[in-house]
Tab-separated table of C-alpha atoms in Angstrom:
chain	number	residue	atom	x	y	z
Z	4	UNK	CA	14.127	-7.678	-3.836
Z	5	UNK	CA	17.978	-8.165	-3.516
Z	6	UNK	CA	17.623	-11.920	-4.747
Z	7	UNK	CA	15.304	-10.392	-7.778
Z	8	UNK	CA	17.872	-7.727	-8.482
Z	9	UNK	CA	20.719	-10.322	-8.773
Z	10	UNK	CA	18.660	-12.876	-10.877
Z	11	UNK	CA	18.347	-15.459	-8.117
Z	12	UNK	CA	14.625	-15.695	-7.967
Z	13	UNK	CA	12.556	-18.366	-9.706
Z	14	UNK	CA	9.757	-15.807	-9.680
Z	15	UNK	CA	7.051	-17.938	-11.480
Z	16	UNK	CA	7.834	-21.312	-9.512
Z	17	UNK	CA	7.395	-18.537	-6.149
Z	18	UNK	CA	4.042	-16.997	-7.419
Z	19	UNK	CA	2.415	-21.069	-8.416
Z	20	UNK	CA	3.652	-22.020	-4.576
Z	21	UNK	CA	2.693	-18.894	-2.977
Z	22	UNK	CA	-0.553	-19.276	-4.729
Z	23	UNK	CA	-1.205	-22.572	-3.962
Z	24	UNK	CA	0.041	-22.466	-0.399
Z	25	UNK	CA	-2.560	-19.814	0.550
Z	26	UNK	CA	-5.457	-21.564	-0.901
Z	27	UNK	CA	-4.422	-24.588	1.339
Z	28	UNK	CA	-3.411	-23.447	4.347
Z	29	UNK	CA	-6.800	-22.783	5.886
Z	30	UNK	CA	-6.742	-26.620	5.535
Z	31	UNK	CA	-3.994	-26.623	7.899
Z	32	UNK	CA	-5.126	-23.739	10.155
Z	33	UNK	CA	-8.662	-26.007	10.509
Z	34	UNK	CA	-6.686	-29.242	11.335
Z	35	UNK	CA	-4.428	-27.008	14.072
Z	36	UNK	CA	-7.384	-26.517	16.139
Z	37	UNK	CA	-8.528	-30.502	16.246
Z	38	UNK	CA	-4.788	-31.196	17.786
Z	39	UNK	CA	-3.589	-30.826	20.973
Z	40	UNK	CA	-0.938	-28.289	21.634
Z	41	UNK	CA	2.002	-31.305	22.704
Z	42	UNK	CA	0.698	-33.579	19.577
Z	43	UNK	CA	1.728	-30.439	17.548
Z	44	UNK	CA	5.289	-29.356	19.041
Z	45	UNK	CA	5.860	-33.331	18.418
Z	46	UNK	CA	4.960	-33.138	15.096
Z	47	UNK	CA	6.944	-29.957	14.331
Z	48	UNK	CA	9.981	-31.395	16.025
Z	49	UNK	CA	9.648	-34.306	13.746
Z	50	UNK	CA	9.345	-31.853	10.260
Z	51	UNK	CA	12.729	-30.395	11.782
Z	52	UNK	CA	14.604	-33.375	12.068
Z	53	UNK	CA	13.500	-34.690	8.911
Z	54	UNK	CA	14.302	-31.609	7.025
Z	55	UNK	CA	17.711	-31.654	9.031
Z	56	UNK	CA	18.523	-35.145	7.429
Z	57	UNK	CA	17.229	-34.500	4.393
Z	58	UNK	CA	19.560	-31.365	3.890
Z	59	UNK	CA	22.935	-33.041	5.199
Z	60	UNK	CA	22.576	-35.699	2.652
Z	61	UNK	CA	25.789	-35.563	-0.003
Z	62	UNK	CA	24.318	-35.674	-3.504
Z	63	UNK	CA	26.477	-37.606	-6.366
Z	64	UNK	CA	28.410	-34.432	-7.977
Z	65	UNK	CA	27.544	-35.387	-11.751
Z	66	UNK	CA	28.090	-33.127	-14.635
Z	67	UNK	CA	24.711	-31.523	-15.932
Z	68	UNK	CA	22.833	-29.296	-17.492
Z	69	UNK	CA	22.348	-26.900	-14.907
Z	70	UNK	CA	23.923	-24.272	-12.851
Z	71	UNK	CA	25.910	-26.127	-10.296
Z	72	UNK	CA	26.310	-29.662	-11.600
Z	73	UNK	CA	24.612	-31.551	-9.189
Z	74	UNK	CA	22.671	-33.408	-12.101
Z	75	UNK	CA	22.328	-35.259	-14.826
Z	76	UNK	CA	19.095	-34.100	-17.212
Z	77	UNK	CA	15.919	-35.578	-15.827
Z	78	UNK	CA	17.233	-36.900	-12.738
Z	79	UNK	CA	15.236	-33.953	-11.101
Z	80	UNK	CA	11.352	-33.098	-11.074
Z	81	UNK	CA	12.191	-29.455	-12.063
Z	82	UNK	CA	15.731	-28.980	-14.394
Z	83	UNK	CA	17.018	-25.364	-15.156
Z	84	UNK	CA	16.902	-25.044	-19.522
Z	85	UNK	CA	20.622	-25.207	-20.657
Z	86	UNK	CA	20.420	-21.839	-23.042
Z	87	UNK	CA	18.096	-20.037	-21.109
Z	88	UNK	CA	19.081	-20.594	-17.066
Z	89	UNK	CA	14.869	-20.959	-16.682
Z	90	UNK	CA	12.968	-23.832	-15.143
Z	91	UNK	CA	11.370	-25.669	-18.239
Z	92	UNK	CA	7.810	-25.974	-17.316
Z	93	UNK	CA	7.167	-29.734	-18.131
Z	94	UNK	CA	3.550	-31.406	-17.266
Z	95	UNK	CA	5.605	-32.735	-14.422
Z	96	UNK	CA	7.678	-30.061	-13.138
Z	97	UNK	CA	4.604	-28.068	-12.604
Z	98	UNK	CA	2.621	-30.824	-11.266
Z	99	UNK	CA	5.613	-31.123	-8.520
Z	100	UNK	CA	5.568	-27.455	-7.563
Z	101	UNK	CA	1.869	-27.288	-7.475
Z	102	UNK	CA	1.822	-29.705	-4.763
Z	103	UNK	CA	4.798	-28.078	-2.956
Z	104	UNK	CA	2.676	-25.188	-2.633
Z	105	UNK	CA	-0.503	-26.925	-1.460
Z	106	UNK	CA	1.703	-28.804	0.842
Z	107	UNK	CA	3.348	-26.156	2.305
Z	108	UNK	CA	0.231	-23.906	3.212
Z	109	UNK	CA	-1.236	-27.060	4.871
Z	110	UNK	CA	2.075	-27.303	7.135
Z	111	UNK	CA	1.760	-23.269	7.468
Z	112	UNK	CA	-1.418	-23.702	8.658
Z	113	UNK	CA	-1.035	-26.554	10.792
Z	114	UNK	CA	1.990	-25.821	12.395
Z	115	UNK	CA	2.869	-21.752	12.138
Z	116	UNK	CA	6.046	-22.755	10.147
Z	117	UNK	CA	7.121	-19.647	7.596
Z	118	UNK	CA	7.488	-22.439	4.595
Z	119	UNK	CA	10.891	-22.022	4.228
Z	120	UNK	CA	11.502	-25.521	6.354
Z	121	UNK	CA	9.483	-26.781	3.556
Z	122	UNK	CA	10.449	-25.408	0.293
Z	123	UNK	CA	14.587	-25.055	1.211
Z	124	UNK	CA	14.361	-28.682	1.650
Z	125	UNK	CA	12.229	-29.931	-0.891
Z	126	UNK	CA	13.206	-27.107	-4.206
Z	127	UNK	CA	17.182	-29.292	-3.334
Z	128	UNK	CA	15.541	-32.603	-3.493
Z	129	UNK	CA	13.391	-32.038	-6.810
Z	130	UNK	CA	14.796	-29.393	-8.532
Z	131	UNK	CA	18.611	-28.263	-9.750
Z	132	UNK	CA	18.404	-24.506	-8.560
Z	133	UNK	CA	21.636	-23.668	-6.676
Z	134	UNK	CA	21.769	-22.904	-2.918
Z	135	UNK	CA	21.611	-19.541	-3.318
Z	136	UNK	CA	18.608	-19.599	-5.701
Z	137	UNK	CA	16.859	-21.601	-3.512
Z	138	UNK	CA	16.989	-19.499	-0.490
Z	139	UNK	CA	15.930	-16.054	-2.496
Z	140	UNK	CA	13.004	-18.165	-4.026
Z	141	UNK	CA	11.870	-19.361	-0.652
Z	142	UNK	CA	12.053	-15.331	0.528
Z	143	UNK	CA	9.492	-14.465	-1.857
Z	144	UNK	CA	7.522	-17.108	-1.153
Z	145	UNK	CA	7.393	-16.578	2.184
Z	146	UNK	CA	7.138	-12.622	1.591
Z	147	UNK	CA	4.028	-13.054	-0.811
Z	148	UNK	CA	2.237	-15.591	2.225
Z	149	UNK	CA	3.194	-13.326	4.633
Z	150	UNK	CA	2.100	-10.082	3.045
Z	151	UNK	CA	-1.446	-11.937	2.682
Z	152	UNK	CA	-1.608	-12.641	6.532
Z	153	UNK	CA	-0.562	-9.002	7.233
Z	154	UNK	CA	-3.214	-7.427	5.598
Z	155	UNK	CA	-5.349	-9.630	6.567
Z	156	UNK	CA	-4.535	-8.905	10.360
Z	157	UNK	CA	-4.763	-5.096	9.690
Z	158	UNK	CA	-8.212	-5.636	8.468
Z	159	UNK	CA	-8.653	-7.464	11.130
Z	160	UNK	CA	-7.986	-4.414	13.429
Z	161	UNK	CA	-4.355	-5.488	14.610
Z	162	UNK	CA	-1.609	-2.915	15.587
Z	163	UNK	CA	2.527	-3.602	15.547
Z	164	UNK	CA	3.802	-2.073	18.970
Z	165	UNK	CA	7.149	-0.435	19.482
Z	166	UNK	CA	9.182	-3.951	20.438
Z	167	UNK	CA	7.234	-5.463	17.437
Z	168	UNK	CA	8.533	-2.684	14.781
Z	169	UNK	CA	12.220	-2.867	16.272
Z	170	UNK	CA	12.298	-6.405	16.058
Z	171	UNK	CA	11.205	-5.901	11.864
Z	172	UNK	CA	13.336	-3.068	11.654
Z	173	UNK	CA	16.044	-5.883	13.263
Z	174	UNK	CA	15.141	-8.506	11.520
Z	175	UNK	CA	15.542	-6.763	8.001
Z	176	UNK	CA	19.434	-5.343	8.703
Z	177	UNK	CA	20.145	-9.001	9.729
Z	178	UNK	CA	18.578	-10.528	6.444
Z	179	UNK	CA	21.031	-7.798	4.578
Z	180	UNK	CA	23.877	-8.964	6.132
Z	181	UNK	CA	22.907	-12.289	5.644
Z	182	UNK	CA	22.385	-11.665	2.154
Z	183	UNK	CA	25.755	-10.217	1.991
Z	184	UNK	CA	28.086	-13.145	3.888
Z	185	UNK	CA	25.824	-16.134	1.738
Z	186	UNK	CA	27.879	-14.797	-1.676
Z	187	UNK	CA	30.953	-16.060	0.512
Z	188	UNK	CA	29.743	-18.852	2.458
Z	189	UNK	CA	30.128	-21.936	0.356
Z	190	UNK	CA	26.833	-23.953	-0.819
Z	191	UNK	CA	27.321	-26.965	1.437
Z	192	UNK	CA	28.405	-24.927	4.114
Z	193	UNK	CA	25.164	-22.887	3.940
Z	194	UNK	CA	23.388	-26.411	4.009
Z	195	UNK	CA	25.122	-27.870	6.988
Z	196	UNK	CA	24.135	-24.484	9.001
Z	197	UNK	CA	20.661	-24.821	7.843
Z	198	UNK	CA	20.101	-28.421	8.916
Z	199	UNK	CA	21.909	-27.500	12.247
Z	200	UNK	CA	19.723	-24.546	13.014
Z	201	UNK	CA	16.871	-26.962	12.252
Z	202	UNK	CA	18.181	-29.530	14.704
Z	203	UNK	CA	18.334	-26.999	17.780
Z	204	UNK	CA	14.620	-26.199	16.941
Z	205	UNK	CA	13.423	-29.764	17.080
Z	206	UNK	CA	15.318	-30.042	20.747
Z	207	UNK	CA	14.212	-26.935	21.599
Z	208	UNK	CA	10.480	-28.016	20.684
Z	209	UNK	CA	10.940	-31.650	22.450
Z	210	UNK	CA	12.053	-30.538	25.466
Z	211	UNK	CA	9.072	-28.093	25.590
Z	212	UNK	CA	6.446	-30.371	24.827
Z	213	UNK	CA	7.905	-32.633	27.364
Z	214	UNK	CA	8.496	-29.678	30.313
C-alpha cells in the first residue's frame, strides 16, 4: 500500500507474476514431496548464494532512458517508457515476466521461499526499475501469493495463535520502518545488505543440513 501510494509499484508486471506464480507453484509443492529434506536445504542454500552474487555484481552506469541510468534502451528485457515512467509491454518484456512468475511459484512451491529471493534478483537483472521500485513490486507480489495461501489455510480450518498474531502485528511495524529508512539508504547500499542477508541464510541452511 505505501509503495502504491508513492508510485513505486509496477502493479501490472505484480498481478502477470503473481498470477502466474500461483498457477505454478503446485508444480513445485508436488516436486517438494519427491525430495529429501537435506537435498532441499542444499538446494535452497545454493538459490541464496546465487542470488547473493548475482546482486553484488556492479552494473556499467550508462546514461538511459530510464529512472536511474543504469541502461542504455534495449539492453534490458523490460525498459521503463521515457514520457510515461511505465514498463512498455513488448512481445518480449511480457514473455520475460511471464516466466518470472511461473518460475517463481515453482521455487515457492518447492522450496517455501516468499519469491522475493527470486523476483529482487531477477526484476535488477532484466528490467531498469530502480531499487526501490523493485522491492515495493516484489511486496505485492508476495502479498497477492500470500493472501491466496491464507485463505486457503482458513478454509482449510487453520487458526493464528497469540505468538503467531504478535509476530504479524511485529512484523508489519518493522516493514514501516523499513519502508521509512530505504528513502535514505542508498540503492547499492540496499543491494549489498540484501545479498548479505542472503549469504547468512545459505550458511545458516548448510550447516543445518549438515548437523
Amino acid at each position: 500500500i505505501d509503495g502504491l501510494r508513492h508510485g513505486l509499484v509496477r502493479y501490472r508486471a505484480a498481478l502477470l507474476i503473481a498470477a502466474l506464480g500461483a498457477v505454478f507453484s503446485p508444480v513445485g509443492i508436488y516436486f517438494a514431496h519427491q525430495l529429501p529434506e537435506k537435498i532441499l536445504m542444499l538446494l535452497f542454500s545454493l538459490l541464496m548464494v546465487m542470488v547473493a552474487a548475482r546482486m553484488l555484481r556492479r552494473e556499467r552506469k550508462d546514461q538511459g532512458p530510464n529512472d536511474h541510468g543504469h541502461a542504455n534502451w534495449g539492453q534490458k528485457n523490460c525498459m521503463l517508457d521515457q514520457q510515461t515512467g511505465r514498463f512498455s509491454w513488448t512481445a518480449k518484456c511480457t514473455a520475460t515476466l511471464a516466466a518470472l512468475g511461473a518460475v517463481t511459484g515453482v521455487v515457492s512451491g518447492l522450496l517455501g521461499v516468499g519469491g522475493g529471493f527470486l523476483i529482487v534478483p531477477a526484476f535488477k537483472q532484466l528490467t531498469d526499475v530502480q531499487m526501490r521500485g523493485i522491492v515495493a513490486t516484489s511486496l505485492m507480489v508476495i502479498s497477492l501469493i500470500s493472501a491466496i495461501g491464507v485463505i486457503g489455510a482458513f478454509h482449510a480450518g487453520v487458526r493464528i495463535d497469540g505468538v503467531g498474531i504478535v509476530f504479524i502485528i511485529s512484523s508489519i511495524v518493522g516493514m514501516l520502518i523499513g519502508r521509512k529508512l530505504s528513502a535514505r539508504v542508498p540503492a547499492r547500499a540496499l543491494q549489498v545488505g540484501f545479498a548479505s542477508i542472503c549469504l547468512v541464510v545459505a550458511a545458516y541452511m548448510l550447516f543445518s543440513a549438515n548437523a
